[in-house]
PDB file of C-alpha atoms in Angstrom:
ATOM      1  CA  UNK S 275      27.319   0.013  39.516  1.00 58.00           C
ATOM      2  CA  UNK S 276      29.241   1.858  37.043  1.00 71.00           C
ATOM      3  CA  UNK S 277      27.616   4.523  34.868  1.00 69.00           C
ATOM      4  CA  UNK S 278      27.820   2.602  31.796  1.00 66.00           C
ATOM      5  CA  UNK S 279      26.273  -0.503  33.159  1.00 67.00           C
ATOM      6  CA  UNK S 280      23.598   1.877  34.442  1.00 67.00           C
ATOM      7  CA  UNK S 281      23.080   3.286  31.132  1.00 64.00           C
ATOM      8  CA  UNK S 282      22.847  -0.158  29.877  1.00 62.00           C
ATOM      9  CA  UNK S 283      20.262  -1.598  31.999  1.00 65.00           C
ATOM     10  CA  UNK S 284      18.190   1.694  31.601  1.00 64.00           C
ATOM     11  CA  UNK S 285      18.360   1.735  27.766  1.00 61.00           C
ATOM     12  CA  UNK S 286      14.668   1.167  26.398  1.00 65.00           C
ATOM     13  CA  UNK S 287      13.443  -2.045  24.664  1.00 69.00           C
ATOM     14  CA  UNK S 288      14.381  -1.645  20.855  1.00 74.00           C
ATOM     15  CA  UNK S 289      11.396  -2.281  18.572  1.00 80.00           C
ATOM     16  CA  UNK S 290      10.933  -3.814  15.411  1.00 85.00           C
ATOM     17  CA  UNK S 291       8.992  -2.092  12.639  1.00 88.00           C
ATOM     18  CA  UNK S 292       7.513  -4.496   9.762  1.00 91.00           C
ATOM     19  CA  UNK S 293       6.405  -2.665   6.420  1.00 92.00           C
ATOM     20  CA  UNK S 294       3.870  -4.439   4.492  1.00 93.00           C
ATOM     21  CA  UNK S 295       2.673  -3.599   1.011  1.00 91.00           C
ATOM     22  CA  UNK S 296      -0.626  -5.004  -0.672  1.00 92.00           C
ATOM     23  CA  UNK S 297      -0.940  -4.964  -4.351  1.00 89.00           C
ATOM     24  CA  UNK S 298      -4.460  -5.262  -5.956  1.00 89.00           C
ATOM     25  CA  UNK S 299      -5.716  -4.923  -9.552  1.00 86.00           C
ATOM     26  CA  UNK S 300      -9.262  -6.232 -10.891  1.00 82.00           C
ATOM     27  CA  UNK S 301      -8.042  -9.184 -12.823  1.00 78.00           C
ATOM     28  CA  UNK S 302      -7.012 -11.694  -9.709  1.00 78.00           C
ATOM     29  CA  UNK S 303      -4.050  -9.892  -8.623  1.00 83.00           C
ATOM     30  CA  UNK S 304      -3.838 -10.145  -5.027  1.00 88.00           C
ATOM     31  CA  UNK S 305      -0.508  -9.668  -3.506  1.00 87.00           C
ATOM     32  CA  UNK S 306       0.826  -9.349   0.016  1.00 92.00           C
ATOM     33  CA  UNK S 307       4.540  -8.483   1.270  1.00 90.00           C
ATOM     34  CA  UNK S 308       6.333  -7.699   4.121  1.00 92.00           C
ATOM     35  CA  UNK S 309       9.398  -5.869   3.372  1.00 89.00           C
ATOM     36  CA  UNK S 310      13.125  -7.453   4.836  1.00 85.00           C
ATOM     37  CA  UNK S 311      11.949 -11.258   5.666  1.00 87.00           C
ATOM     38  CA  UNK S 312      12.566 -14.335   3.684  1.00 87.00           C
ATOM     39  CA  UNK S 313       9.781 -16.310   5.252  1.00 91.00           C
ATOM     40  CA  UNK S 314       5.969 -15.701   5.683  1.00 93.00           C
ATOM     41  CA  UNK S 315       4.608 -13.810   8.252  1.00 92.00           C
ATOM     42  CA  UNK S 316       0.844 -13.339   9.348  1.00 93.00           C
ATOM     43  CA  UNK S 317      -0.459  -9.764   9.941  1.00 93.00           C
ATOM     44  CA  UNK S 318      -4.074  -8.617  11.260  1.00 93.00           C
ATOM     45  CA  UNK S 319      -5.547  -6.077   8.671  1.00 93.00           C
ATOM     46  CA  UNK S 320      -7.498  -2.946  10.224  1.00 91.00           C
ATOM     47  CA  UNK S 321     -11.132  -3.101  10.452  1.00 90.00           C
ATOM     48  CA  UNK S 322     -12.002  -0.966   7.647  1.00 90.00           C
ATOM     49  CA  UNK S 323      -9.397  -2.695   5.015  1.00 90.00           C
ATOM     50  CA  UNK S 324     -10.517  -2.898   1.570  1.00 90.00           C
ATOM     51  CA  UNK S 325     -10.251  -7.146   1.229  1.00 90.00           C
ATOM     52  CA  UNK S 326     -10.623  -9.270   4.407  1.00 91.00           C
ATOM     53  CA  UNK S 327     -11.206  -6.811   6.998  1.00 90.00           C
ATOM     54  CA  UNK S 328     -10.361  -7.602  10.309  1.00 91.00           C
ATOM     55  CA  UNK S 329      -8.909 -10.857   9.546  1.00 93.00           C
ATOM     56  CA  UNK S 330      -5.432 -12.425   9.893  1.00 94.00           C
ATOM     57  CA  UNK S 331      -3.610 -12.965   6.369  1.00 95.00           C
ATOM     58  CA  UNK S 332      -0.232 -13.859   5.384  1.00 95.00           C
ATOM     59  CA  UNK S 333       2.375 -11.273   3.964  1.00 94.00           C
ATOM     60  CA  UNK S 334       5.154 -13.333   1.617  1.00 91.00           C
ATOM     61  CA  UNK S 335       8.571 -12.251   2.462  1.00 89.00           C
ATOM     62  CA  UNK S 336      10.571  -9.728  -0.090  1.00 84.00           C
ATOM     63  CA  UNK S 337      12.350  -6.536  -0.434  1.00 84.00           C
ATOM     64  CA  UNK S 338      10.731  -3.644  -1.559  1.00 84.00           C
ATOM     65  CA  UNK S 339      11.417   0.153  -0.715  1.00 84.00           C
ATOM     66  CA  UNK S 340       9.283   3.265  -0.405  1.00 83.00           C
ATOM     67  CA  UNK S 341       9.117   6.772   1.031  1.00 80.00           C
ATOM     68  CA  UNK S 342       6.045   7.704   3.009  1.00 74.00           C
ATOM     69  CA  UNK S 343       4.314  10.546   1.490  1.00 71.00           C
ATOM     70  CA  UNK S 344       4.809  13.928   3.003  1.00 65.00           C
ATOM     71  CA  UNK S 345       1.887  14.930   5.769  1.00 61.00           C
ATOM     72  CA  UNK S 346       1.771  18.602   4.323  1.00 62.00           C
ATOM     73  CA  UNK S 347       0.852  17.800   0.943  1.00 63.00           C
ATOM     74  CA  UNK S 348      -2.648  18.018  -0.222  1.00 70.00           C
ATOM     75  CA  UNK S 349      -2.150  14.582  -2.506  1.00 75.00           C
ATOM     76  CA  UNK S 350      -0.147  11.611  -0.942  1.00 77.00           C
ATOM     77  CA  UNK S 351       1.941   9.878  -3.501  1.00 80.00           C
ATOM     78  CA  UNK S 352       4.931   7.347  -3.232  1.00 82.00           C
ATOM     79  CA  UNK S 353       7.147   5.699  -5.667  1.00 84.00           C
ATOM     80  CA  UNK S 354       7.861   1.861  -4.582  1.00 86.00           C
ATOM     81  CA  UNK S 355      10.810  -0.020  -6.037  1.00 85.00           C
ATOM     82  CA  UNK S 356      10.523  -3.654  -5.996  1.00 82.00           C
ATOM     83  CA  UNK S 357      13.300  -6.096  -6.104  1.00 75.00           C
ATOM     84  CA  UNK S 358      13.224  -9.303  -6.883  1.00 70.00           C
ATOM     85  CA  UNK S 359       9.416  -9.031  -6.202  1.00 69.00           C
ATOM     86  CA  UNK S 360       8.942  -7.184  -9.175  1.00 71.00           C
ATOM     87  CA  UNK S 361       9.581 -10.365 -11.369  1.00 73.00           C
ATOM     88  CA  UNK S 362       6.505 -11.735  -9.788  1.00 75.00           C
ATOM     89  CA  UNK S 363       4.482  -8.616 -10.514  1.00 76.00           C
ATOM     90  CA  UNK S 364       5.821  -8.312 -14.077  1.00 75.00           C
ATOM     91  CA  UNK S 365       4.775 -11.910 -14.718  1.00 78.00           C
ATOM     92  CA  UNK S 366       1.132 -11.181 -13.296  1.00 79.00           C
ATOM     93  CA  UNK S 367       0.802  -7.788 -15.176  1.00 75.00           C
ATOM     94  CA  UNK S 368       1.205  -9.451 -18.443  1.00 77.00           C
ATOM     95  CA  UNK S 369      -1.608 -11.700 -18.097  1.00 81.00           C
ATOM     96  CA  UNK S 370      -4.023  -8.916 -17.437  1.00 77.00           C
ATOM     97  CA  UNK S 371      -6.213  -7.973 -20.148  1.00 77.00           C
ATOM     98  CA  UNK S 372      -6.390  -5.109 -22.094  1.00 76.00           C
ATOM     99  CA  UNK S 373      -9.770  -4.193 -20.239  1.00 76.00           C
ATOM    100  CA  UNK S 374      -8.763  -5.132 -16.638  1.00 76.00           C
ATOM    101  CA  UNK S 375      -5.619  -2.980 -17.354  1.00 73.00           C
ATOM    102  CA  UNK S 376      -7.867   0.119 -17.645  1.00 75.00           C
ATOM    103  CA  UNK S 377      -8.998  -0.107 -14.293  1.00 79.00           C
ATOM    104  CA  UNK S 378      -6.647   1.244 -11.837  1.00 80.00           C
ATOM    105  CA  UNK S 379      -5.270  -1.036  -9.097  1.00 85.00           C
ATOM    106  CA  UNK S 380      -4.897  -0.002  -5.365  1.00 89.00           C
ATOM    107  CA  UNK S 381      -1.627  -0.470  -3.272  1.00 89.00           C
ATOM    108  CA  UNK S 382      -2.101  -0.094   0.547  1.00 91.00           C
ATOM    109  CA  UNK S 383       0.797   0.425   2.796  1.00 91.00           C
ATOM    110  CA  UNK S 384       1.008  -0.559   6.452  1.00 92.00           C
ATOM    111  CA  UNK S 385       3.307  -0.551   9.352  1.00 91.00           C
ATOM    112  CA  UNK S 386       3.338  -2.651  12.478  1.00 92.00           C
ATOM    113  CA  UNK S 387       5.349  -2.601  15.463  1.00 89.00           C
ATOM    114  CA  UNK S 388       6.570  -5.928  16.563  1.00 86.00           C
ATOM    115  CA  UNK S 389       4.336  -7.123  19.292  1.00 84.00           C
ATOM    116  CA  UNK S 390       1.218  -5.898  17.907  1.00 80.00           C
ATOM    117  CA  UNK S 391       1.205  -8.175  14.429  1.00 83.00           C
ATOM    118  CA  UNK S 392      -2.060  -9.607  15.235  1.00 84.00           C
ATOM    119  CA  UNK S 393      -3.709  -6.384  17.051  1.00 86.00           C
ATOM    120  CA  UNK S 394      -3.350  -4.358  14.175  1.00 86.00           C
ATOM    121  CA  UNK S 395      -1.098  -2.009  12.073  1.00 89.00           C
ATOM    122  CA  UNK S 396      -0.081   1.398  13.444  1.00 87.00           C
ATOM    123  CA  UNK S 397      -0.981   3.097  10.280  1.00 83.00           C
ATOM    124  CA  UNK S 398      -2.475   2.040   6.997  1.00 87.00           C
ATOM    125  CA  UNK S 399      -2.532   4.090   3.777  1.00 86.00           C
ATOM    126  CA  UNK S 400      -4.445   3.197   0.638  1.00 87.00           C
ATOM    127  CA  UNK S 401      -3.331   4.787  -2.630  1.00 87.00           C
ATOM    128  CA  UNK S 402      -4.277   4.053  -6.315  1.00 86.00           C
ATOM    129  CA  UNK S 403      -1.626   2.994  -9.161  1.00 85.00           C
ATOM    130  CA  UNK S 404      -0.695   6.009 -11.194  1.00 84.00           C
ATOM    131  CA  UNK S 405       2.237   4.099 -13.266  1.00 81.00           C
ATOM    132  CA  UNK S 406       4.020   1.095 -13.257  1.00 80.00           C
ATOM    133  CA  UNK S 407       7.905   1.354 -14.871  1.00 81.00           C
ATOM    134  CA  UNK S 408       8.929  -2.341 -16.000  1.00 78.00           C
ATOM    135  CA  UNK S 409      12.708  -2.435 -16.162  1.00 77.00           C
ATOM    136  CA  UNK S 410      14.806  -5.596 -16.663  1.00 74.00           C
ATOM    137  CA  UNK S 411      15.688  -6.121 -13.126  1.00 73.00           C
ATOM    138  CA  UNK S 412      12.824  -4.093 -11.516  1.00 77.00           C
ATOM    139  CA  UNK S 413       9.569  -2.666 -11.106  1.00 81.00           C
ATOM    140  CA  UNK S 414       8.808   0.725  -9.953  1.00 83.00           C
ATOM    141  CA  UNK S 415       5.248   1.480  -8.957  1.00 84.00           C
ATOM    142  CA  UNK S 416       4.026   4.835  -8.968  1.00 85.00           C
ATOM    143  CA  UNK S 417       1.036   5.450  -6.547  1.00 85.00           C
ATOM    144  CA  UNK S 418      -1.215   8.576  -5.257  1.00 83.00           C
ATOM    145  CA  UNK S 419      -4.169   9.675  -3.634  1.00 81.00           C
ATOM    146  CA  UNK S 420      -5.822  10.596  -6.495  1.00 77.00           C
ATOM    147  CA  UNK S 421      -8.298   7.974  -8.622  1.00 75.00           C
ATOM    148  CA  UNK S 422      -6.833   8.061 -12.266  1.00 70.00           C
ATOM    149  CA  UNK S 423     -10.336   6.637 -13.351  1.00 68.00           C
ATOM    150  CA  UNK S 424     -12.010   9.818 -11.738  1.00 68.00           C
ATOM    151  CA  UNK S 425      -9.985  12.022 -13.608  1.00 64.00           C
ATOM    152  CA  UNK S 426     -11.452  14.346 -16.409  1.00 63.00           C
ATOM    153  CA  UNK S 427     -15.060  12.846 -15.203  1.00 59.00           C
ATOM    154  CA  UNK S 428     -17.548  15.763 -16.186  1.00 61.00           C
ATOM    155  CA  UNK S 429     -19.832  16.929 -13.149  1.00 65.00           C
ATOM    156  CA  UNK S 430     -23.659  16.174 -13.587  1.00 68.00           C
ATOM    157  CA  UNK S 431     -25.380  19.427 -14.390  1.00 67.00           C
ATOM    158  CA  UNK S 432     -28.877  19.709 -12.401  1.00 69.00           C
ATOM    159  CA  UNK S 433     -31.343  22.209 -12.117  1.00 70.00           C
ATOM    160  CA  UNK S 434     -31.053  22.182  -8.375  1.00 73.00           C
ATOM    161  CA  UNK S 435     -27.209  23.194  -8.700  1.00 71.00           C
ATOM    162  CA  UNK S 436     -27.702  25.233 -11.907  1.00 69.00           C
ATOM    163  CA  UNK S 437     -31.149  27.283 -11.688  1.00 70.00           C
ATOM    164  CA  UNK S 438     -30.657  28.426 -15.274  1.00 68.00           C
ATOM    165  CA  UNK S 439     -31.141  24.692 -16.392  1.00 62.00           C
ATOM    166  CA  UNK S 440     -34.573  24.743 -15.564  1.00 63.00           C
ATOM    167  CA  UNK S 441     -35.700  27.867 -17.601  1.00 62.00           C
ATOM    168  CA  UNK S 442     -34.349  26.397 -20.905  1.00 55.00           C
ATOM    169  CA  UNK S 443     -35.733  22.903 -20.121  1.00 51.00           C
TER     170      UNK S 443
END
């Protein structure tokens, strides 16, 4: 057996990775996509998923791109560029009422290894929608780990934490 033939037969099995995205917004928007596919595919969600925990759900084929956030940052964040999938997102966002738009949406990014689709994801990253940029042909969603609805909310002051309040009461 030649050296090239030995190398060929000793090569490790190639694995395919599936990147998925779940978009949720109060008001009935729940979209699930798997990147790089045309046809839908079934995946099992993690046990602590915010919706359909531990169940097998269908993800539609679509195209989107994102870079995983740096592990060293204290705040995780990413920009997701939606291709043709963005047209559906744009249409649904326009149907939201003003009250529903004030509540932050969620985006869950997951990655599966081929063969483990029905076991669960290798990782799941749950982030909040910070900003959505709509262009003529594309939608870019900026997501981060900080809940935008919790920013600027004052802390409750009580006498246990601040003893000086007890004297003035």
